[in-house]
Every structure is written in structure tokens, then in C-alpha cells.
Coordinates of C-alpha atoms in Angstrom, one line a residue:
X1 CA -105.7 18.7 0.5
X2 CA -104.1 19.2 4.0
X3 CA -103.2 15.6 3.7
X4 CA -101.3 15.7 0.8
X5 CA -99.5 19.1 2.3
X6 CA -98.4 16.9 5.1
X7 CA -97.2 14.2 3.2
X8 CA -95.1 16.5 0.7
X9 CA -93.9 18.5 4.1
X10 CA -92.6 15.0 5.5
X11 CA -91.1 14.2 2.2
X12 CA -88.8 17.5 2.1
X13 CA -87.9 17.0 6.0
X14 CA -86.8 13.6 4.9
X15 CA -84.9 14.7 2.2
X16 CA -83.4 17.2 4.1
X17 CA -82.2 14.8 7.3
X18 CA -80.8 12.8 4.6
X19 CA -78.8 15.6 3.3
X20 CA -77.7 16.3 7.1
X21 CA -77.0 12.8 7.5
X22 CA -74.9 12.2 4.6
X23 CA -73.1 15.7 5.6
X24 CA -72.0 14.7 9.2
X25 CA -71.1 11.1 8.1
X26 CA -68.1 12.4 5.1
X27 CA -64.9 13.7 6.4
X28 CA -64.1 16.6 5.4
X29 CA -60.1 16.5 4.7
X30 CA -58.0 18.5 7.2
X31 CA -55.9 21.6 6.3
X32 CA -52.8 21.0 4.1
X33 CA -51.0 23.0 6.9
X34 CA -51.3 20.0 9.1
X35 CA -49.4 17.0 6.8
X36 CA -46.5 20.2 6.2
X37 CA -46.0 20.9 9.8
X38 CA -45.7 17.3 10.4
X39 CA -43.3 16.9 7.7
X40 CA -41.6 20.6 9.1
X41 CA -41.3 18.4 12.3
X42 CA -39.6 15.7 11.1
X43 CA -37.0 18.0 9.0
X44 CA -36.4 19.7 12.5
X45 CA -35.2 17.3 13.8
X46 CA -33.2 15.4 11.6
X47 CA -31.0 19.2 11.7
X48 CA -30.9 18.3 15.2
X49 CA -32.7 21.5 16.2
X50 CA -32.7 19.9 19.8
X51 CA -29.0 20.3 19.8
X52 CA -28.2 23.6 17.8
X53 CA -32.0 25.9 19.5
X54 CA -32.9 23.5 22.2
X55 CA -35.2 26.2 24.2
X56 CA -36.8 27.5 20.8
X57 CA -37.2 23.6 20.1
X58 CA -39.1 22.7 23.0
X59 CA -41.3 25.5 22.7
X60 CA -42.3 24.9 19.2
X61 CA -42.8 21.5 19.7
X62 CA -45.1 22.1 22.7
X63 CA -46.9 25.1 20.3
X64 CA -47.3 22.2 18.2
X65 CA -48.5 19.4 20.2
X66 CA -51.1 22.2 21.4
X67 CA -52.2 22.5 17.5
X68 CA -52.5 18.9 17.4
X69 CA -54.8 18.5 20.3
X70 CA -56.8 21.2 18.7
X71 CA -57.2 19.5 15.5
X72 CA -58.0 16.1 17.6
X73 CA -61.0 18.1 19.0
X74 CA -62.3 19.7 16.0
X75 CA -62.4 15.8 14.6
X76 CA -64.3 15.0 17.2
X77 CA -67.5 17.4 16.1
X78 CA -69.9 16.3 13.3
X79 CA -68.6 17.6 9.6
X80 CA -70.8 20.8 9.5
X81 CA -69.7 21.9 13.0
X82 CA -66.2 21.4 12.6
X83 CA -63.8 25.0 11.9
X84 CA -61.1 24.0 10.1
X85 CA -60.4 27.8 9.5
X86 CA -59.0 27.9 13.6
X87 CA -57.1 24.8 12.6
X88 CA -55.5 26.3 9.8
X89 CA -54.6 29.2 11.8
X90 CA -53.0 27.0 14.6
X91 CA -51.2 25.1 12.2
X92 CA -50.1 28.1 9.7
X93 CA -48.8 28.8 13.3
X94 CA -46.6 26.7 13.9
X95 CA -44.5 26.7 10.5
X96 CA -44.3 30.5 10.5
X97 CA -42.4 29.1 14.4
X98 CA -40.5 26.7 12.1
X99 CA -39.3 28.5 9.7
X100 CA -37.7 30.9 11.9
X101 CA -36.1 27.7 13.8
X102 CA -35.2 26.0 10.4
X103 CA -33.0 29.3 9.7
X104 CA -31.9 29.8 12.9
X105 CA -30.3 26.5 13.0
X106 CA -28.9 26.5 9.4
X107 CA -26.8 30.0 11.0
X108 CA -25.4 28.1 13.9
X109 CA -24.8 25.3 11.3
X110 CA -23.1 27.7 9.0
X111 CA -20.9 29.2 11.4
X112 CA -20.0 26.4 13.8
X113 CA -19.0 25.1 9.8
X114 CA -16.9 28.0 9.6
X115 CA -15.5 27.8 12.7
X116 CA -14.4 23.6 12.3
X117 CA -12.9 25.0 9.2
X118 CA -10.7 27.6 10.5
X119 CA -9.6 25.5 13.1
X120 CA -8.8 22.7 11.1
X121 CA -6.9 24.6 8.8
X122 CA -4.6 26.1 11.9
X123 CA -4.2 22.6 13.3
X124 CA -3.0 21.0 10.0
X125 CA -0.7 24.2 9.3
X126 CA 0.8 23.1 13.2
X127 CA 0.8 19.7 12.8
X128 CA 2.8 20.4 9.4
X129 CA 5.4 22.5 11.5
X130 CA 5.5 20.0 14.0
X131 CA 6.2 16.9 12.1
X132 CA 9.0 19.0 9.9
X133 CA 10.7 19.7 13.0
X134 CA 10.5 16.2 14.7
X135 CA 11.9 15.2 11.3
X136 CA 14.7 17.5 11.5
X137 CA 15.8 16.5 14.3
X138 CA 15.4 13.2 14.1
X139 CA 12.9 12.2 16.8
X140 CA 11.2 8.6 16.6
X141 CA 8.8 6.4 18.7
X142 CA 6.5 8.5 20.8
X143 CA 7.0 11.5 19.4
X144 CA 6.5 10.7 16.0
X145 CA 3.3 8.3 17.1
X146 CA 1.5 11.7 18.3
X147 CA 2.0 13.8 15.1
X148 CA 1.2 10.7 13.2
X149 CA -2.6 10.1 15.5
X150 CA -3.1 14.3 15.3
X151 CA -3.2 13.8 11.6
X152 CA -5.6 11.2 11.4
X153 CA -7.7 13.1 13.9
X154 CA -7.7 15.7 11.8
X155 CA -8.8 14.2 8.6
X156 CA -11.5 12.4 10.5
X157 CA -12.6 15.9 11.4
X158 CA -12.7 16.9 7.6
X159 CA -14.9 14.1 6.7
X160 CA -17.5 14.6 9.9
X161 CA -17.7 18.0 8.9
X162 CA -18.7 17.5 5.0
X163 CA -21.3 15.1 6.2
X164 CA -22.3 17.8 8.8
X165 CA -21.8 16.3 11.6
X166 CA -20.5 19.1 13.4
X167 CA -20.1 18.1 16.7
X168 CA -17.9 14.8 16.2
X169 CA -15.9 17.0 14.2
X170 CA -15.0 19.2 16.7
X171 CA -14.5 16.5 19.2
X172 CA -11.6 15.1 16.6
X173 CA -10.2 18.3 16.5
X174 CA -10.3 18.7 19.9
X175 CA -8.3 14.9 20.5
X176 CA -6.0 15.8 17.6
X177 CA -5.1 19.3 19.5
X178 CA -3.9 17.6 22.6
X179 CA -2.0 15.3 20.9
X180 CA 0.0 18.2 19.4
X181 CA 0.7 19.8 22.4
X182 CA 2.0 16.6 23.9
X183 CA 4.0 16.2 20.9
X184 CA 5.2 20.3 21.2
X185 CA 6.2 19.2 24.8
X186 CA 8.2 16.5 24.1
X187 CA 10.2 18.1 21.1
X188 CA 10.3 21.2 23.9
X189 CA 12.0 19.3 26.3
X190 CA 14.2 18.1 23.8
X191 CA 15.4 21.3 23.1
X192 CA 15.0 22.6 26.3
X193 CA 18.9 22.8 26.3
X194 CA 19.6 25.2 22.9
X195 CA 16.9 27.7 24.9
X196 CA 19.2 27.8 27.2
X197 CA 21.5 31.2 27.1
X198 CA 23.6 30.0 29.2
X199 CA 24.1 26.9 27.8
X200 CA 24.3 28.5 24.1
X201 CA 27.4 30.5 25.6
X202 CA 29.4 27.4 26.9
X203 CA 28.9 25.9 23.5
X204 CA 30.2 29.4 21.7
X205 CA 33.3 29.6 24.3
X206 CA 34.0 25.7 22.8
X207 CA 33.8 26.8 19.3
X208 CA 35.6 30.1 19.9
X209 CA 38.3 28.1 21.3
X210 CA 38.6 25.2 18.6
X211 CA 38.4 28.5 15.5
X212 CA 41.3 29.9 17.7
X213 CA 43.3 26.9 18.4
X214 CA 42.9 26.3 14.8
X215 CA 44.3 30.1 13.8
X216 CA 47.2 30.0 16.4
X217 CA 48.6 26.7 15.2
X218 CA 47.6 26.8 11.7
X219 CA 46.3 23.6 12.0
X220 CA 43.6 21.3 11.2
X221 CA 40.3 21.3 13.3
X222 CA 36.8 19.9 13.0
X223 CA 33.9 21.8 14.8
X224 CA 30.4 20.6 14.8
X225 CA 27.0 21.7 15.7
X226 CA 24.9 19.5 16.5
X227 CA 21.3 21.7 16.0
X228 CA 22.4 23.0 12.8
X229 CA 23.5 19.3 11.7
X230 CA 26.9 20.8 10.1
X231 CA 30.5 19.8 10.3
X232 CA 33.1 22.5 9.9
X233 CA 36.6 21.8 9.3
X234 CA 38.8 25.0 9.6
X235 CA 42.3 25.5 8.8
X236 CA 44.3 29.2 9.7
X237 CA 41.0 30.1 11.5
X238 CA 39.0 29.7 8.2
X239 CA 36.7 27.5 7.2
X240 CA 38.1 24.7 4.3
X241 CA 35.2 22.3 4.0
X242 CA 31.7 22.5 5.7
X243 CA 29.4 18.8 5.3
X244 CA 26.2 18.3 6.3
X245 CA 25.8 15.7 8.8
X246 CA 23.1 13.2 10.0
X247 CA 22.5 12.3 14.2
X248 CA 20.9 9.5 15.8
X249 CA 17.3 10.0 17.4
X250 CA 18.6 10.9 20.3
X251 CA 21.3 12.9 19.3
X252 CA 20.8 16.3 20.4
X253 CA 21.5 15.2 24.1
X254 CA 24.7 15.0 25.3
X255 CA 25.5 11.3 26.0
X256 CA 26.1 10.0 29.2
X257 CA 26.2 5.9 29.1
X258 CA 26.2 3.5 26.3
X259 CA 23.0 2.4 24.5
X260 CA 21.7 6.5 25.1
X261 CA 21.8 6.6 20.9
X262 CA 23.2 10.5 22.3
X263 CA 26.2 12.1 21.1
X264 CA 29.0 13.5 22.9
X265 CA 29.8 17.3 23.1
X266 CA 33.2 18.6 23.8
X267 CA 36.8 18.5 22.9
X268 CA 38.0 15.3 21.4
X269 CA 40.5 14.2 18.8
X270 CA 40.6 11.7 16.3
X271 CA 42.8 8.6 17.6
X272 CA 41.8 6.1 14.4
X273 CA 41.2 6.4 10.9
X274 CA 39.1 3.2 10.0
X275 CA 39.1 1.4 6.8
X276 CA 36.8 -0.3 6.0
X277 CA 34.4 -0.1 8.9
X278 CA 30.6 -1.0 8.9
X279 CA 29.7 2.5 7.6
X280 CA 33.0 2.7 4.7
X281 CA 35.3 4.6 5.9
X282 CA 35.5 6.1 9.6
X283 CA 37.4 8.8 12.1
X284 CA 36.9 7.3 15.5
X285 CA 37.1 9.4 18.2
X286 CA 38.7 9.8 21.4
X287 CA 35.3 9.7 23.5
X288 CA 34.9 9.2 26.8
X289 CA 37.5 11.5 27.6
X290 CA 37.7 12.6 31.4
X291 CA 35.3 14.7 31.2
X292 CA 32.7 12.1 30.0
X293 CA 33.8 10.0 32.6
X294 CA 33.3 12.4 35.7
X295 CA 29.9 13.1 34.7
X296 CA 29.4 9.1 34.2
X297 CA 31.0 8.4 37.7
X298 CA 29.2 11.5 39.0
X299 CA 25.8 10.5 37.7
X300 CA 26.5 6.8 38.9
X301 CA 26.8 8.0 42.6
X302 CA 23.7 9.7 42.6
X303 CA 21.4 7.0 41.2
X304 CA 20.7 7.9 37.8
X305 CA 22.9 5.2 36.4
X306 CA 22.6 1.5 37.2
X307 CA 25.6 -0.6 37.9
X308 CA 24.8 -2.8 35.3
X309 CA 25.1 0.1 32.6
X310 CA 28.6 1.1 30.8
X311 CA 29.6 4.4 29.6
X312 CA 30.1 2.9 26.7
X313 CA 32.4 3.5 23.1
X314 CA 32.9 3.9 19.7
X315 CA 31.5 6.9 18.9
X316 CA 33.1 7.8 14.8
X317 CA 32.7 10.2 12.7
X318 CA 31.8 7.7 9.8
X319 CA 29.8 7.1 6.2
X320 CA 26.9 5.9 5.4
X321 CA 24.7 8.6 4.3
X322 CA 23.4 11.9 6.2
X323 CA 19.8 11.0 6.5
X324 CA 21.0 7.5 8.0
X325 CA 20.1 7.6 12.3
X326 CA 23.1 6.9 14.1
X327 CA 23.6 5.5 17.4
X328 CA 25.6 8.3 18.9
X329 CA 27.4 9.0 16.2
X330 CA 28.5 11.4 12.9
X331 CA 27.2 10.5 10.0
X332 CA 28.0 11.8 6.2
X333 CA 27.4 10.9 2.9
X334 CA 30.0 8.8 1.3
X335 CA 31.5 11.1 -1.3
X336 CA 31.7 14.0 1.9
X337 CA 33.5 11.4 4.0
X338 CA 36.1 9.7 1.3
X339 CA 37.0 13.9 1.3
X340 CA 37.1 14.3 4.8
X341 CA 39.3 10.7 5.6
X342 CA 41.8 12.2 3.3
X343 CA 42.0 15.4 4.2
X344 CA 42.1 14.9 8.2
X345 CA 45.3 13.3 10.2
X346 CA 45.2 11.8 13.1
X347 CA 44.9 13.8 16.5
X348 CA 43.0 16.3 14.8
X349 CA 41.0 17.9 17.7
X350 CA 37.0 17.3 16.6
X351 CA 35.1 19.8 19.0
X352 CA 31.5 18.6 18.8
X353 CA 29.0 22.0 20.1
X354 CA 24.9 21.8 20.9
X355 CA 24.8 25.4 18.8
X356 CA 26.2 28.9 19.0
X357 CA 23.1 30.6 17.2
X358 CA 20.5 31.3 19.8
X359 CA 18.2 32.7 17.0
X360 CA 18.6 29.4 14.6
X361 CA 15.7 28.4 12.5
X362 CA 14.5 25.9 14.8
X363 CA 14.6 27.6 18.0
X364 CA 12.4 30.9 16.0
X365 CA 9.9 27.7 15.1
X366 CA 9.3 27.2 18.8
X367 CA 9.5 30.2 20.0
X368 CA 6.5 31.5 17.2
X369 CA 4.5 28.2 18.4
X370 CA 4.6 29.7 22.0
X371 CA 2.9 33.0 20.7

């Protein structure tokens, strides 16, 4: 009898190490909180978390890599013993960490977005303004080669900021920036002149004089201005005929020697009427008259001028269309100068003016870019 209770006693303990055995050899799967804050990591940091919450980054990648170490010891106990209820908790942890970071980074994301946007907008409504103006007045080469790289800057910057990458964007916005204020600076020193008050009132004592010359003799005179691209031609003190005129590139300086592409200001008269020319129909002008040539001769003693370099010639008031560039010269559209050729005899006195308006259009331009 106490056999048999022994042997059915060692049957049961059997069974039951069996049941322990077959218990600490399955492994039992981890939390799903693990595989999510794995995935959470990855996520982070593909939203470049590291660059938008770098010291809330760190730290929940070290909480973390603490959870992880955790779950590498629990894994190292036999099934039964192993509490996958503290790994849980680590883990469950760390994504409540996360989330917070996920959001946090989708703010800065959001309003660095924002930011790019309003930027960009301002920049394009400058750039606009800018390149209006440097077409106004004509201005080629460098000039123009800045607006034209600030524009593809900035549409660079639109496309890095739909794919989100925020940063580059703002780096092109940043490169197409500078370029506009080198191209301000140039058109600013271009115009530095017709800022000038001083400078404004010599040019309205030149036109004064030609209206008045033109009232006291009842005669025939051209004025121009030069800023405002117009040609006046007043008879009796009044104005007769007013054309809109087209400059070189360089035409808003006063010119000094040939191949300058700048045209002259001051009193001349016309001493040719030219027919046919290269441009139709022509007035050719009296320039340099002596006050061109003291400032040449001037300018030549003081270095500025080579020897090799003439003052140069030729400067008309001619055809060939308004939007034409010059080289120093007037230019109208054919129709306005077949009507100006007739009308105007020769020794007409042309007086050719910078501006009289010290509050034209293009001068309240710069002036709002300053503010």
C-alpha cells in the first residue's frame, strides 16, 4: 500500500516538473507597448525631433534606452518569474514622453511653417517692387542678375517648405534676402542723385529757365526729365506736345566720356535734323557743349579718365521705339518722332533735367523700402 502511494506521489511530482519545465522553456510575448515605442522612435526621428526639442529628445531617448535594458533583464528570468506588468509600465512610459514630444514638435513645425510663409510672401512682394523698378529704369547686367537669383531662391524656398523641410527653406530665403539688398543698393546708388535736394533744385532752376526762355520769346523748347522718362515741348510757356521717352541702361547718370551709355543733362540745342538715320528720323544735338567738356578735362586731370578714352558724340534725340535702350541717347516711338521732326527747327534749345519732383513715384518706392 505505501508502495503504491509513493509511486503515484512520484508520478504527480513528475507531472508537475514537466508542467514547470514546459512553462520556463515558452516565451511568453513581450508587451505591445514595446514594438509601439520602437516604432514611436523611429517616427521621432524622421520629424527630426533632435533638431526642433533636442533637450526633450535626449532625455526621452535615454528614458527609453532605460526601458529597454529593463525589458533585456526581465528576458533574462525563467517565463513564470518574469513581470511583464513593470515592463508595460516602463514602456507605457515612454510613449506618454512621446506623445508630448510628437506634439511639441508638430507646434514648432507649424509655426516655423508659418513663419517661412510670411517671409516668403514679404520677400516676393519686394522682389516684385524691385525688379519693376530696375525695369523702369532700365538697369541691366548685375543688377538685373540679383533680382533674377532672389527669385529662384525664393521659389526653391516654396518647394523645401511643402516637403517640410524647414530649415533649407529658410536658408533660401535667407540667400535670396541678401541678394535683394545688394540689388536695393545698387539701384540706390543709382539714384542716389534724384535724393538729392540739392541736386533736384539745380535741375528745377534748368527747367524753370528753359519754361521761361520759352514764354519770353515765344518760341519753341524741348525740356526732358530724365526720371520721369518724358519729353516736353513748350511753346509761349505752355506745354504743346509731351512724348514718352526711352534711356539707355545707363541713362540716369549724367555722361562724362564716350562708351558711358549715360546721357547728357543741360542746355543744348538741336544743330541737325537727320534723315534717314539708323534709328528713322533724328534731332542731333549740340553735346559736348563747354560745359561737358570742363567736367571731361576736369575729371581727366584728376585720374578718373584715361588718356585713351574720348568724351565722345552723337548724342540724338532719335526713333526707334521708347522701350528700345539707347546708348546715351533719346529715344521715341516712330509715329511721336515723325511729329516731333516736323514740328521742331533747328537751334531749338533741348534742356535735358535729372527731375524736378522730389516726391516722384520712384523715389516714394525707395523711400517706403527704407521703412
Amino acid at each position: 500500500m505505501k508502495w503504491r502511494i509513493s509511486r503515484i506521489a512520484l508520478i504527480l511530482v513528475g507531472q508537475l516538473s514537466l508542467v514547470l519545465l514546459n512553462q520556463s522553456c515558452q516565451t511568453a510575448p513581450a508587451p505591445p507597448e514595446v514594438a509601439r515605442a520602437l516604432e514611436q522612435e523611429q517616427d521621432l526621428w524622421r520629424a527630426g525631433a533632435s533638431f526642433y526639442a533636442p533637450e526633450i529628445y535626449e532625455t526621452y531617448r535615454k528614458q527609453l534606452a532605460e526601458a529597454r535594458k529593463f525589458l533585456e533583464k526581465e528576458e533574462l528570468k525563467i517565463g513564470i518569474f518574469r513581470d511583464y506588468g513593470k515592463v508595460r509600465n516602463k514602456f507605457a512610459e515612454v510613449l506618454e514622453k512621446g506623445k508630448a514630444l510628437q506634439s511639441l514638435v508638430e507646434e514648432k513645425k507649424y509655426a516655423l511653417s508659418n513663419e517661412i510663409d510670411s517671409t516668403r510672401k514679404e520677400l516676393l512682394a519686394r522682389q516684385e517692387t524691385l525688379n519693376t523698378l530696375s525695369l523702369d529704369l532700365g538697369q541691366r547686367s548685375y543688377g538685373r542678375e540679383q533680382l533674377t537669383q532672389a527669385e529662384v531662391k525664393l521659389r526653391e524656398a516654396g518647394r523645401l517648405q511643402a516637403q517640410g523641410k524647414y530649415e533649407l527653406a529658410r536658408q533660401r530665403l535667407e540667400q535670396a534676402s541678401a541678394l535683394l539688398n545688394q540689388a536695393e543698393n545698387l539701384l540706390r546708388r543709382q539714384l542716389e542723385r534724384y535724393m538729392n535736394p540739392e541736386e533736384i533744385g539745380r535741375w528745377k532752376k534748368l527747367a524753370e529757365k528753359a519754361v521761361e526762355k520759352s514764354r519770353s520769346g515765344n518760341q519753341l523748347v524741348i525740356l526732358v526729365s530724365k526720371l520721369e522718362r518724358k519729353l516736353i515741348v513748350y511753346k509761349g510757356g505752355v506745354a504743346i506736345r509731351n512724348y514718352e521717352i526711352g534711356l539707355g541702361y545707363n541713362g540716369l547718370n549724367d555722361k562724362l566720356h564716350a562708351g558711358d551709355n549715360a546721357t547728357p543733362e543741360g542746355e543744348y540745342k538741336v544743330i541737325k535734323k537727320v534723315t534717314p538715320s539708323k534709328f528713322g528720323k533724328a534731332l542731333l544735338l549740340n553735346y559736348p557743349n563747354e560745359e561737358d567738356l570742363k567736367r571731361f578735362n576736369e575729371a581727366r586731370k584728376k585720374g578718373l579718365i584715361a588718356p585713351s578714352i574720348k568724351i565722345g558724340g552723337l548724342i540724338e534725340i532719335h526713333g526707334g521705339g521708347k522701350d528700345g535702350l539707347t546708348m546715351g541717347c533719346l529715344a521715341l516711338d516712330d509715329p511721336d518722332m515723325e511729329e516731333l521732326f516736323r514740328l521742331i527747327p533747328l537751334g531749338t534749345t533741348v534742356t535735358i533735367v535729372g527731375t524736378t519732383d522730389p516726391n516722384n513715384k520712384i523715389i516714394s518706392i525707395l523711400k517706403k523700402e527704407e521703412r
